[in-house]
mmCIF file of C-alpha atoms in Angstrom:
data_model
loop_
_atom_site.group_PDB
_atom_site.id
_atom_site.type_symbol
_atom_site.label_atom_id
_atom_site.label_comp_id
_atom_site.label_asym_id
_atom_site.label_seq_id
_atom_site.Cartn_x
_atom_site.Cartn_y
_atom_site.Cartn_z
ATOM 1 C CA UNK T 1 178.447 129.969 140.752
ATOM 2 C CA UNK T 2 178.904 133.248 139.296
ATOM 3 C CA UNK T 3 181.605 135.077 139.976
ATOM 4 C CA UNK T 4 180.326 138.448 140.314
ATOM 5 C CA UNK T 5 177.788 137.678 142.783
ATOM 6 C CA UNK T 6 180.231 136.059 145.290
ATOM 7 C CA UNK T 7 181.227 138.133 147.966
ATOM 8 C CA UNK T 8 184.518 139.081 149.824
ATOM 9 C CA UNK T 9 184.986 136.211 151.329
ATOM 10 C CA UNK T 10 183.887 133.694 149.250
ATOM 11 C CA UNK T 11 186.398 135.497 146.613
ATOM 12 C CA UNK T 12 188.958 134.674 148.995
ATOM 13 C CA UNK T 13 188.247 131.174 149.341
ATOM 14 C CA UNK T 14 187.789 130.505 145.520
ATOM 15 C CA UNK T 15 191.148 132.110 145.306
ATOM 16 C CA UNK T 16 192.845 130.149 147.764
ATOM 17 C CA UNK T 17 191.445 127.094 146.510
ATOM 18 C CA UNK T 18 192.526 128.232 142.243
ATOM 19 C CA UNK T 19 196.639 128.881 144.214
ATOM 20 C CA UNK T 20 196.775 125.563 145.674
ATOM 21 C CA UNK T 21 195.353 123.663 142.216
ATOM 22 C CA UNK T 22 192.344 122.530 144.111
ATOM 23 C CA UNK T 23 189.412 124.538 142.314
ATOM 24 C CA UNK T 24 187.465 122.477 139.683
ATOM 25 C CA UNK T 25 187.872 123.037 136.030
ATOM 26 C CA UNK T 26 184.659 124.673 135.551
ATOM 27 C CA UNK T 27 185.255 127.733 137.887
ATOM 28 C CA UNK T 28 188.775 127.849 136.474
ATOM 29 C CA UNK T 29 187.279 128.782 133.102
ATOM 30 C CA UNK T 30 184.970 130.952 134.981
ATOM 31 C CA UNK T 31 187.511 132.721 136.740
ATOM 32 C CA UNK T 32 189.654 133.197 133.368
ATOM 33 C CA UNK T 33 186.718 134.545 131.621
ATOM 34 C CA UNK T 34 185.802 137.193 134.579
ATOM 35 C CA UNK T 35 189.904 137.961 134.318
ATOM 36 C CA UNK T 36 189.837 138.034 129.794
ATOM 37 C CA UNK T 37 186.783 140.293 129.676
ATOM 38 C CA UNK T 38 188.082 142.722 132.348
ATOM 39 C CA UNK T 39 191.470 142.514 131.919
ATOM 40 C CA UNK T 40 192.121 146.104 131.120
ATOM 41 C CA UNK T 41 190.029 147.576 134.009
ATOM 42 C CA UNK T 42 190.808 144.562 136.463
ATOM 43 C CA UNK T 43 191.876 146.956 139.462
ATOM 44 C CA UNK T 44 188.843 149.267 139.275
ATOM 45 C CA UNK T 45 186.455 145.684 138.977
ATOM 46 C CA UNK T 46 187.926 144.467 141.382
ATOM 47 C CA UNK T 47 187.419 147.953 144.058
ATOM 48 C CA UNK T 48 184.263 147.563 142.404
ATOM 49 C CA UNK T 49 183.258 144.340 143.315
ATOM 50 C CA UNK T 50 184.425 144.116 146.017
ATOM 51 C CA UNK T 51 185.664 147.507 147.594
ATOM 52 C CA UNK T 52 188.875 149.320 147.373
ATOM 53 C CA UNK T 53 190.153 147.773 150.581
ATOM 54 C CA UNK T 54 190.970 144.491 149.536
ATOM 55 C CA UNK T 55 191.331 145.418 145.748
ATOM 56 C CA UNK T 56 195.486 145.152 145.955
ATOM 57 C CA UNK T 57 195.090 142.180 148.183
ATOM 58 C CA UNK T 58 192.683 140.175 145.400
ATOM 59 C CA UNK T 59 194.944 141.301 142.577
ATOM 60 C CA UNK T 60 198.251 139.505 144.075
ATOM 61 C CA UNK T 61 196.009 136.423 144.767
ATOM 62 C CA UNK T 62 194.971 136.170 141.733
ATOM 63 C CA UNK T 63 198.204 136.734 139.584
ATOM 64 C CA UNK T 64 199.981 134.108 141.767
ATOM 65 C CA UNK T 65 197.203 131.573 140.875
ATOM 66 C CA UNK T 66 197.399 132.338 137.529
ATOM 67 C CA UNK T 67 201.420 131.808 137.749
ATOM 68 C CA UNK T 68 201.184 128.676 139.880
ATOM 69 C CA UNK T 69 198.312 127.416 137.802
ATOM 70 C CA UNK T 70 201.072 128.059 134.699
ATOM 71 C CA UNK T 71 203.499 126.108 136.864
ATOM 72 C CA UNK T 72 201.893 123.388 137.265
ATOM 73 C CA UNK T 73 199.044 122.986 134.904
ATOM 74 C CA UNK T 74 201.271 124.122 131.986
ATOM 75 C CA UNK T 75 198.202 125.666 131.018
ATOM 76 C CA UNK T 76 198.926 128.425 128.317
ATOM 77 C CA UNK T 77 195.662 130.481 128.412
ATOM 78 C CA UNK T 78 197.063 131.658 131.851
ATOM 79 C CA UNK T 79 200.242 132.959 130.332
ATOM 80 C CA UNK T 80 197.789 134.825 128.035
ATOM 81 C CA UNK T 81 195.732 136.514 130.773
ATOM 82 C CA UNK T 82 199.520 137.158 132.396
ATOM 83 C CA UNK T 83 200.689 138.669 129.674
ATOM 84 C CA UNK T 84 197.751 140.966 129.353
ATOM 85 C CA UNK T 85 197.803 141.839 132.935
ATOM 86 C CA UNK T 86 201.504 143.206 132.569
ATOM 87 C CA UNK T 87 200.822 145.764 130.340
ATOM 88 C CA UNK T 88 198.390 147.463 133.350
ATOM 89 C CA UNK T 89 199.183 150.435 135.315
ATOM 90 C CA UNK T 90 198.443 148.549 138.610
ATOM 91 C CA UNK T 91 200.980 145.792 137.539
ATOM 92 C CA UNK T 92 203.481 148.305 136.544
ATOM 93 C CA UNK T 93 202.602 149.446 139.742
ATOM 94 C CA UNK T 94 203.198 146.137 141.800
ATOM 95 C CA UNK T 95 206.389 145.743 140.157
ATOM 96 C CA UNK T 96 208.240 148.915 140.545
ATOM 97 C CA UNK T 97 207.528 148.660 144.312
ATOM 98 C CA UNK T 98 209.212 145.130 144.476
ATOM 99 C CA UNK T 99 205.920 143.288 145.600
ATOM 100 C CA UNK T 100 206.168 141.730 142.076
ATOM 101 C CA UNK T 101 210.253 140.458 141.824
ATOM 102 C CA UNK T 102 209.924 140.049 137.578
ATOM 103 C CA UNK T 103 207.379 141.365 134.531
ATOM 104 C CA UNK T 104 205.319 138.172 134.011
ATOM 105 C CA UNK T 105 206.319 139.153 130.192
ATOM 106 C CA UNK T 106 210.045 138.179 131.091
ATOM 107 C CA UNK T 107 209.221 135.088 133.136
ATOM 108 C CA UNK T 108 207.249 134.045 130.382
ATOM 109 C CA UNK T 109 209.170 135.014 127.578
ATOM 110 C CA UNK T 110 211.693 132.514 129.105
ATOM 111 C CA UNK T 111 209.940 129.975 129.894
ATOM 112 C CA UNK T 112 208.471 129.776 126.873
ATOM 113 C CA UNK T 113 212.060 129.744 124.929
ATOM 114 C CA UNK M 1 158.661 130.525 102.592
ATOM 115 C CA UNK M 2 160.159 128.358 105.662
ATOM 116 C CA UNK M 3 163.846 128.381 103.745
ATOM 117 C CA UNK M 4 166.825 130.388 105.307
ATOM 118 C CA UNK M 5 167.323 133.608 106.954
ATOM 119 C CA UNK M 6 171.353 134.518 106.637
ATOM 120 C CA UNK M 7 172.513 136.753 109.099
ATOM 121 C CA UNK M 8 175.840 138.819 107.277
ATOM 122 C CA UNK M 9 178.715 140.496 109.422
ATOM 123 C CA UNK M 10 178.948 142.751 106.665
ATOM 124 C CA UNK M 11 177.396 143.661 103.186
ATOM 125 C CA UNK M 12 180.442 142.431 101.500
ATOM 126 C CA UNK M 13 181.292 139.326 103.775
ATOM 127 C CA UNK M 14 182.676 136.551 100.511
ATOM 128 C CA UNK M 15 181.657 134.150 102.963
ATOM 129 C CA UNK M 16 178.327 135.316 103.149
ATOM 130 C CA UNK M 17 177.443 135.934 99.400
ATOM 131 C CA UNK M 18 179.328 132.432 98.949
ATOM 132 C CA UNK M 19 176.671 130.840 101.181
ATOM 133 C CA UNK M 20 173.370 132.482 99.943
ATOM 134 C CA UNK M 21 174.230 132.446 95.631
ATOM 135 C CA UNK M 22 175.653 128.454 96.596
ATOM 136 C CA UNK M 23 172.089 127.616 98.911
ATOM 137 C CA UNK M 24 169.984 129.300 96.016
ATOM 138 C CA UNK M 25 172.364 127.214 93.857
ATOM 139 C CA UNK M 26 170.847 124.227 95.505
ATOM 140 C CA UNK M 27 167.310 125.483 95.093
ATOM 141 C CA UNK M 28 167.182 126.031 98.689
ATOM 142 C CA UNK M 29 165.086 129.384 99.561
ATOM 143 C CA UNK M 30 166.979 132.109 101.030
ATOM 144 C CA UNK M 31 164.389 134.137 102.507
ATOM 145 C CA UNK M 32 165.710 137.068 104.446
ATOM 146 C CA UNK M 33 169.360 138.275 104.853
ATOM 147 C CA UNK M 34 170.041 140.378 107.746
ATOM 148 C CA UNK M 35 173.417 142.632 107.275
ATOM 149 C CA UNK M 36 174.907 143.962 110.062
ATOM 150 C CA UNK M 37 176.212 148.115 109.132
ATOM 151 C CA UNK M 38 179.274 148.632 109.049
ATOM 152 C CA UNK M 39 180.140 152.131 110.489
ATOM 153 C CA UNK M 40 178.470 151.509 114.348
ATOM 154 C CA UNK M 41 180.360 153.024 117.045
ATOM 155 C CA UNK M 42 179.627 149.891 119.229
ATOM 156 C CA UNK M 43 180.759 147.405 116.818
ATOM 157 C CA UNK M 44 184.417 149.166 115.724
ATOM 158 C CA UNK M 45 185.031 149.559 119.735
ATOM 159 C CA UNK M 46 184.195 146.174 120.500
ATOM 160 C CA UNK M 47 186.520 144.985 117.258
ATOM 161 C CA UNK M 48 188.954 147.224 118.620
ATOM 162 C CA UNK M 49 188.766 146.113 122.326
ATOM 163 C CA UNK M 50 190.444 142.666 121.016
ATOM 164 C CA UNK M 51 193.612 144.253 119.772
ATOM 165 C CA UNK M 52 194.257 147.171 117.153
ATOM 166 C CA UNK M 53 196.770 144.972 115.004
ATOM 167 C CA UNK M 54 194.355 142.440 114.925
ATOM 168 C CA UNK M 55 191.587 145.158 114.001
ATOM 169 C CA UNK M 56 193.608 146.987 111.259
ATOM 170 C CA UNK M 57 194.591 142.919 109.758
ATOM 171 C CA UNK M 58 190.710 142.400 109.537
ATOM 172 C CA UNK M 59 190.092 145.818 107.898
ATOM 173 C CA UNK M 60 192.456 144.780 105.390
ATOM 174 C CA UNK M 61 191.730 141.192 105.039
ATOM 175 C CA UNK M 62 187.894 141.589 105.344
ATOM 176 C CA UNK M 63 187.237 144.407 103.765
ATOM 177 C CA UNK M 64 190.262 146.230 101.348
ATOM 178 C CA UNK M 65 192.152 143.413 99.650
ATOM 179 C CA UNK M 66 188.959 140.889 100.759
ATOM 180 C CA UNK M 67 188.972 139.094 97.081
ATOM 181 C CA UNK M 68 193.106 139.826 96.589
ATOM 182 C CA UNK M 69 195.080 139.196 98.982
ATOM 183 C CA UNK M 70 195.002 136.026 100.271
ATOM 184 C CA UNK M 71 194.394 134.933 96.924
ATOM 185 C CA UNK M 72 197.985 136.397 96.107
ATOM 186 C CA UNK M 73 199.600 135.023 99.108
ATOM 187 C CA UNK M 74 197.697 131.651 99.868
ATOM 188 C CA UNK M 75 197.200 128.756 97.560
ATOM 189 C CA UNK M 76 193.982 128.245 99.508
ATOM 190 C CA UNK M 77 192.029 131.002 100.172
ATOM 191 C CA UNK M 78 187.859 132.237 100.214
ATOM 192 C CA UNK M 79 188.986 135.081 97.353
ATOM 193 C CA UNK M 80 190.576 131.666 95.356
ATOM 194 C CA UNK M 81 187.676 129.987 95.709
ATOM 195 C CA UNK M 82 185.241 132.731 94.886
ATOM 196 C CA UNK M 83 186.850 133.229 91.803
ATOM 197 C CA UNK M 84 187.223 129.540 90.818
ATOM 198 C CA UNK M 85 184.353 129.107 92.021
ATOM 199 C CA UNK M 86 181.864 130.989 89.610
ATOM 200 C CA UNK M 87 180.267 133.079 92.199
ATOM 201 C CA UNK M 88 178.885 136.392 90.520
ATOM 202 C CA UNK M 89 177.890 139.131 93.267
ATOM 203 C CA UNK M 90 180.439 140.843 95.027
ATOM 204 C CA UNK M 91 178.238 142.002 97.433
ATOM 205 C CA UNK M 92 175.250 140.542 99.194
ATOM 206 C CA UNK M 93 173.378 143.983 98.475
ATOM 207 C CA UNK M 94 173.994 143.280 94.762
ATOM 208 C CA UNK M 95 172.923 139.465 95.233
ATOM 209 C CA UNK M 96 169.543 140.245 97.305
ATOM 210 C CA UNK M 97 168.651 142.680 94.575
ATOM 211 C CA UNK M 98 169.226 140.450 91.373
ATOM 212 C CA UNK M 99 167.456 137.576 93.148
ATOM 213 C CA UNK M 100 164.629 138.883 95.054
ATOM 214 C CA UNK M 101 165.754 138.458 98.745
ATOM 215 C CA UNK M 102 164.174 141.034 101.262
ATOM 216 C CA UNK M 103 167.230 142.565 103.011
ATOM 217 C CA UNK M 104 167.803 144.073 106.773
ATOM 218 C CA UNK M 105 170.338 146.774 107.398
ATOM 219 C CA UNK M 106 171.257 146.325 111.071
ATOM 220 C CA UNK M 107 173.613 147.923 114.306
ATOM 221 C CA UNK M 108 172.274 144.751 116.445
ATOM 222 C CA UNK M 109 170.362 141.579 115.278
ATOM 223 C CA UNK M 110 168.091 141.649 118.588
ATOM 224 C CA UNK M 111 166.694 144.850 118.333
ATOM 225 C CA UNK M 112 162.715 144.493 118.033
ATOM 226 C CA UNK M 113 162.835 145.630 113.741
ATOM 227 C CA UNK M 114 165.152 142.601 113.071
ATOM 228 C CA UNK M 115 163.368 140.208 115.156
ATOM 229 C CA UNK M 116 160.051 141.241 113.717
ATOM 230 C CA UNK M 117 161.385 141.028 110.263
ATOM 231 C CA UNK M 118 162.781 137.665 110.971
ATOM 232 C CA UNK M 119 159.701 136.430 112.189
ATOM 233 C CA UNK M 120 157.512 137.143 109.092
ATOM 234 C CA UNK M 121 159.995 135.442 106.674
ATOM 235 C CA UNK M 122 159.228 132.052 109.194
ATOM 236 C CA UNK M 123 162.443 130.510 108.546
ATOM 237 C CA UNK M 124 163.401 127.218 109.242
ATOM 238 C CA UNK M 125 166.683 127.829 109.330
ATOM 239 C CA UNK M 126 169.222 130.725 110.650
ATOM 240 C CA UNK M 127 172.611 131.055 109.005
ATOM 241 C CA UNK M 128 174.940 132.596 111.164
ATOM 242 C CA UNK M 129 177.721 134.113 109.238
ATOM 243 C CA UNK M 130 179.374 136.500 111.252
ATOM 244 C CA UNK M 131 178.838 139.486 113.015
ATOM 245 C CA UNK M 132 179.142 138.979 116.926
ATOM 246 C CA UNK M 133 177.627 136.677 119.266
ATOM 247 C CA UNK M 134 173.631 135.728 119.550
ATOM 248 C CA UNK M 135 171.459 135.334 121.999
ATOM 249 C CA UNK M 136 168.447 134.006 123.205
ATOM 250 C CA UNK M 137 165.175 135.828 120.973
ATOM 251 C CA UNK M 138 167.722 135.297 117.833
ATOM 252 C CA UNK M 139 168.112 131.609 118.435
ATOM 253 C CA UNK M 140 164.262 131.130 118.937
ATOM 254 C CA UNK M 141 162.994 132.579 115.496
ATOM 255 C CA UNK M 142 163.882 129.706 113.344
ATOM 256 C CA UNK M 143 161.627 126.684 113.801
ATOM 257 C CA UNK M 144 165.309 124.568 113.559
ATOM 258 C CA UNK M 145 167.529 126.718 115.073
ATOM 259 C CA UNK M 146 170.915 128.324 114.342
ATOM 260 C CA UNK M 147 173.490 126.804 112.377
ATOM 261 C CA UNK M 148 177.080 128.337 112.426
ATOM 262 C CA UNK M 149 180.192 127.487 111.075
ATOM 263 C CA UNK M 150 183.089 127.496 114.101
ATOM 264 C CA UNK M 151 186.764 127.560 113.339
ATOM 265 C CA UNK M 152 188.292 125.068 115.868
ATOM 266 C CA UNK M 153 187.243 121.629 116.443
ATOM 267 C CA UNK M 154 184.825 121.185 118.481
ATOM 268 C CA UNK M 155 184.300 120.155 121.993
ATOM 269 C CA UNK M 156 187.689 120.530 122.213
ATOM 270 C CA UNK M 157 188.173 123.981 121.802
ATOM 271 C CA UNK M 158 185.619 126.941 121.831
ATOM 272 C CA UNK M 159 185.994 130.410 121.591
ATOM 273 C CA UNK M 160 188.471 132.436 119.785
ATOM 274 C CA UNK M 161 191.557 132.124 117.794
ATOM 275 C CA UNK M 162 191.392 127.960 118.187
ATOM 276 C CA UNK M 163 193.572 127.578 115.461
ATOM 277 C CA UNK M 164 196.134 129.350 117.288
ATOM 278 C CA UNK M 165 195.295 127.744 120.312
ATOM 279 C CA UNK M 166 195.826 124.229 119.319
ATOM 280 C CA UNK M 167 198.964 125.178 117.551
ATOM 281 C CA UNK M 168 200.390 126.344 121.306
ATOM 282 C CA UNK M 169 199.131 123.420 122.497
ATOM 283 C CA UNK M 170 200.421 121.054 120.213
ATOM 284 C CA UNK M 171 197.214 119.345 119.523
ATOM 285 C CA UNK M 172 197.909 120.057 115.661
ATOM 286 C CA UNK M 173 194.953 117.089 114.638
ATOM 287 C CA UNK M 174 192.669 119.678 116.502
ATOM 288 C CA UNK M 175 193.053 121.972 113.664
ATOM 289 C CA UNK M 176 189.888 122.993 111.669
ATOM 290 C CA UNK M 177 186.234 123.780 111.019
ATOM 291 C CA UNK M 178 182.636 122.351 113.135
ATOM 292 C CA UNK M 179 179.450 123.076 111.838
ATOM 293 C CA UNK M 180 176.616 122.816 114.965
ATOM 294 C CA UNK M 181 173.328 124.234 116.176
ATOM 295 C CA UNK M 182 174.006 127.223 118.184
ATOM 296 C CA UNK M 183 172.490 127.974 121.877
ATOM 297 C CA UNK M 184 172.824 129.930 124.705
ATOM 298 C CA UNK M 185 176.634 128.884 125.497
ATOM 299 C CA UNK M 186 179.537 129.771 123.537
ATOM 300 C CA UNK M 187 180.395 127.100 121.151
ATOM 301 C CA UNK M 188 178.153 124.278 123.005
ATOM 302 C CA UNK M 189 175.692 123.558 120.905
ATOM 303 C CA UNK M 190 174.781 120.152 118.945
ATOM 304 C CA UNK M 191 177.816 119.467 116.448
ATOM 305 C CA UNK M 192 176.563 118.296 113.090
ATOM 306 C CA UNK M 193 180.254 118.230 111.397
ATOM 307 C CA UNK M 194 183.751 118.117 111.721
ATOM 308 C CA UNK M 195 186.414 118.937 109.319
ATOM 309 C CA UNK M 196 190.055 118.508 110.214
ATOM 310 C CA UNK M 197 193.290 120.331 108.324
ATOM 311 C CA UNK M 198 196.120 118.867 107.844
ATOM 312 C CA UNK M 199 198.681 121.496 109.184
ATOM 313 C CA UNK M 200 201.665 120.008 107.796
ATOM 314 C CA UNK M 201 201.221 121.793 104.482
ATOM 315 C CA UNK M 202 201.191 125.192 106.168
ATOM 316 C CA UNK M 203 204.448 127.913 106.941
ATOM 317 C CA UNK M 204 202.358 130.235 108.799
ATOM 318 C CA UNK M 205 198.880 130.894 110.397
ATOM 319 C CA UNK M 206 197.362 133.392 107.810
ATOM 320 C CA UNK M 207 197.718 130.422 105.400
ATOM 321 C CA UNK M 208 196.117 127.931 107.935
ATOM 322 C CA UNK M 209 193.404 130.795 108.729
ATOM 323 C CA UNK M 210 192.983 131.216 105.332
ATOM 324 C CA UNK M 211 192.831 127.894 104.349
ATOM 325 C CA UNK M 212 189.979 127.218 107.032
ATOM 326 C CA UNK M 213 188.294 130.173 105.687
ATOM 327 C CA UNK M 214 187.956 128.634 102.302
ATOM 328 C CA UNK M 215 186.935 125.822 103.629
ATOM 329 C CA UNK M 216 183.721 127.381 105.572
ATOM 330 C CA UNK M 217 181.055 128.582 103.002
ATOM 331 C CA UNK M 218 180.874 124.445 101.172
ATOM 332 C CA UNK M 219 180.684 123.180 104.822
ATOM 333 C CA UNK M 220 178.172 125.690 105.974
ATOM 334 C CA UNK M 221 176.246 124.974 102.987
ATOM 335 C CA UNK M 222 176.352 121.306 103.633
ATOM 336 C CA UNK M 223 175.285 121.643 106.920
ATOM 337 C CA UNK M 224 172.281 123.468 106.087
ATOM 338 C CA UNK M 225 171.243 121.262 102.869
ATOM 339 C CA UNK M 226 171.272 118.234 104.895
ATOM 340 C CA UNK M 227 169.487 119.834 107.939
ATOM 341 C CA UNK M 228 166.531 120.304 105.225
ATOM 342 C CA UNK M 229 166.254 116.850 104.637
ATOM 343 C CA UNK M 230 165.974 116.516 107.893
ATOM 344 C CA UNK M 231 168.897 114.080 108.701
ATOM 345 C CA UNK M 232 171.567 116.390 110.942
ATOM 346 C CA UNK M 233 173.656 114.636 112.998
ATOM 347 C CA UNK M 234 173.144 116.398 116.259
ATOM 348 C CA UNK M 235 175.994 114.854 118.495
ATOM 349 C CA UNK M 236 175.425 116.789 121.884
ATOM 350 C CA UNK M 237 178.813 118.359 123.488
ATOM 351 C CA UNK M 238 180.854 117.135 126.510
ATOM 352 C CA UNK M 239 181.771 120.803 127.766
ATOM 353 C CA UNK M 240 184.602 118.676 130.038
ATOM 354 C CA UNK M 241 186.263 117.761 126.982
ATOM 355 C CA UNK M 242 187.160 121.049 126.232
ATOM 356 C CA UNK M 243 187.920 124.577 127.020
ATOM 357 C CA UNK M 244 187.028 128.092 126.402
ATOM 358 C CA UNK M 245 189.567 130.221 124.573
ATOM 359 C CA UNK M 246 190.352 133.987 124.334
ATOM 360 C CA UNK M 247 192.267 136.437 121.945
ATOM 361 C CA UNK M 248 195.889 135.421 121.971
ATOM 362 C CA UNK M 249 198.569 138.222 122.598
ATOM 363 C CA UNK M 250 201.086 139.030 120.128
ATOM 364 C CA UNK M 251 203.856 137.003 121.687
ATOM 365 C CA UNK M 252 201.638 133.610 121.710
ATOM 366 C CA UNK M 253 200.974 134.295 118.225
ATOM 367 C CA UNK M 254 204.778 134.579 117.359
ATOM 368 C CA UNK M 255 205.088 131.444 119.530
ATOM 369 C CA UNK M 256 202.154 129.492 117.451
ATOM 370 C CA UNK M 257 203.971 130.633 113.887
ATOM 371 C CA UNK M 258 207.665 129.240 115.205
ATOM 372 C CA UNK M 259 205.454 125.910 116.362
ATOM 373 C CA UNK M 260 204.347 125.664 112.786
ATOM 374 C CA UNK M 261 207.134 126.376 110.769
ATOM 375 C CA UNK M 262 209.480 123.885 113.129
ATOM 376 C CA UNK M 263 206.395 121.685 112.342
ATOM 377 C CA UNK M 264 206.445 122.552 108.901
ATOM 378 C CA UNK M 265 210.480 121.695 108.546
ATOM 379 C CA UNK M 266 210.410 118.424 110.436
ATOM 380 C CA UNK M 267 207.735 117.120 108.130
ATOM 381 C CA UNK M 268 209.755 118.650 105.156
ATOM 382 C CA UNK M 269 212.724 116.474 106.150
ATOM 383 C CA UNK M 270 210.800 112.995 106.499
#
């Protein structure tokens, strides 16, 4: 599986399946790669991929993964992918209109005190 | 010829000249070294991609205060151990000239000139020192393969930063240097050795970093003298033992230095 040939749906799914902690480990470092090397242009790969419509929608999925997979995994390369997401527009974004409640840097920052 | 071809990150990489003057030391033929130019657009955005603080650090580590520094602040350090060490060039320019070597200036190692010049040297080993990730023609021109040095222990953790990584992680025995036969993955191939650190001794990750990076040109070396007698270890990876790791942000790094230095206190106190 690679994740840039999936399509719309099948994005979904994967997604779904990384929230509830039932996606297998390889695709988990597959999707953290995909996130690391694209990290600064995520939105715009994402419209990209898999077209502006659902861009916002894919996003949100995919930061609450990465914070439930934190959660519960206690796995801290997604509190480094986090940490670079917050310091991008569309996060900024996400969190000045409430859809995010806290910076992932402050959750983080004290959860890892 | 059928000796080594060393591929160099840059023409004044202490690793690099460490490896070649301490192979030819051995009477092992260098036959080809393949230096990667400095000043390529490309190459300073990728470097700069991962992080400007961690760009301007290797500037100054790598290239300004490469033999000083770390000597200065680290009891164990490459620039320590060049000097100790008897090593004569200071650059890999200098060394190729004084002993002979045919030399490569290159912006990629797979474009079609560096292959080609690979080729006619018919190495039977690669040397990768530095300078970016390989692929596929690169890893095909030696009749043994690619041997580089990794800094994390292998399968454990691949990637970047793995020091770091296993600091955060508290998996402080996973703290060191693997030498292994590259292929197409990152980090996957055949491991031929380990070398573990002992972090206790350390108050801060430049001094771990830089004691691993003293550490890498005598196990790279080894690695490659005993592939010539033809008795490697080639223990094949479990990628499910380990994971994939990236550049760490600033605040992981912070975290990873407090780790250590509690780590560092507690042992102090025993």
């Amino acid at each position: 599986m690679n994740i840039i040939d999936l399509n719309e749906k099948e994005i979904g799914h994967l997604l779904s399946m990384f929230m509830n902690g039932k996606l297998e480990k390889a695709s988990v470092q597959k999707l953290i790669r995909f996130v690391e090397f694209n990290h600064q242009m995520l939105e715009m790969r994402i419209a990209n991929l898999w077209g502006k419509g659902s861009m916002m929608s894919i996003y949100i999925e995919l930061i609450l993964g990465l914070e439930m997979g934190l959660d519960r995994d206690r796995d801290i390369r997604f509190a480094n992918v986090l940490l670079k997401l917050s310091t991008t527009k569309v996060h900024k974004k996400l969190l000045k209109s409430g859809v995010i409640k806290k910076s992932h840097a402050d959750i983080l920052n004290e959860d890892l005190k | 010829m059928n000796g080594v071809v060393i591929l160099a990150a840059s023409n004044y990489s202490l690793y690099s000249v460490m490896v070649a003057e301490g192979l030819l030391a051995q009477g092992i033929s260098v036959d080809r070294i393949v230096i990667k130019k400095l000043f390529n657009l490309k190459r300073l955005w990728s470097e700069v991609k991962l992080g400007p603080f961690r760009f301007i650090r290797k500037v100054g580590n790598k290239l300004i205060f490469r033999k000083t520094k770390n000597r200065i602040r680290h009891e164990y350090s490459i620039g320590q151990n060049f000097l100790d060490g008897g090593f004569k060039a200071t650059s890999l320019t200098e060394l190729c000239s004084v002993a002979g070597i045919p030399v490569t200036y290159c912006d990629d190692f797979h474009s079609k000139e560096v292959l080609t010049d690979m080729r006619s040297s018919q190495p039977m080993l690669v040397a990768f020192t530095g300078g970016g990730i390989i692929r596929g023609p690169v890893l095909d021109v030696a009749s043994e393969g690619v041997i580089n040095c990794h800094m994390g222990i292998l399968p454990a953790y691949r990637g970047m930063d793995c020091y770091v990584w296993a600091i955060l992680n508290g998996d402080t025995e996973k703290i060191g240097l693997t030498t292994h036969f590259m292929d197409s993955g990152i980090d996957t191939g055949p491991i031929i050795e380990r070398l573990h650190l002992s972090p206790e001794r350390f108050t801060s990750i430049s001094a771990v970093e830089s004691a691993l990076e003293a550490s890498m040109p005598e196990l790279m070396i080894r690695a490659i003298s005993t592939a010539f007698t033809g008795k490697s270890n080639k223990e094949i990876q479990d990628a499910s033992k380990g994971d994939q790791y990236y550049v760490p942000v600033a605040s992981l790094r912070e975290l990873a230095e407090y780790k250590l230095s509690e780590n560092f206190r507690r042992e102090d106190e025993k």
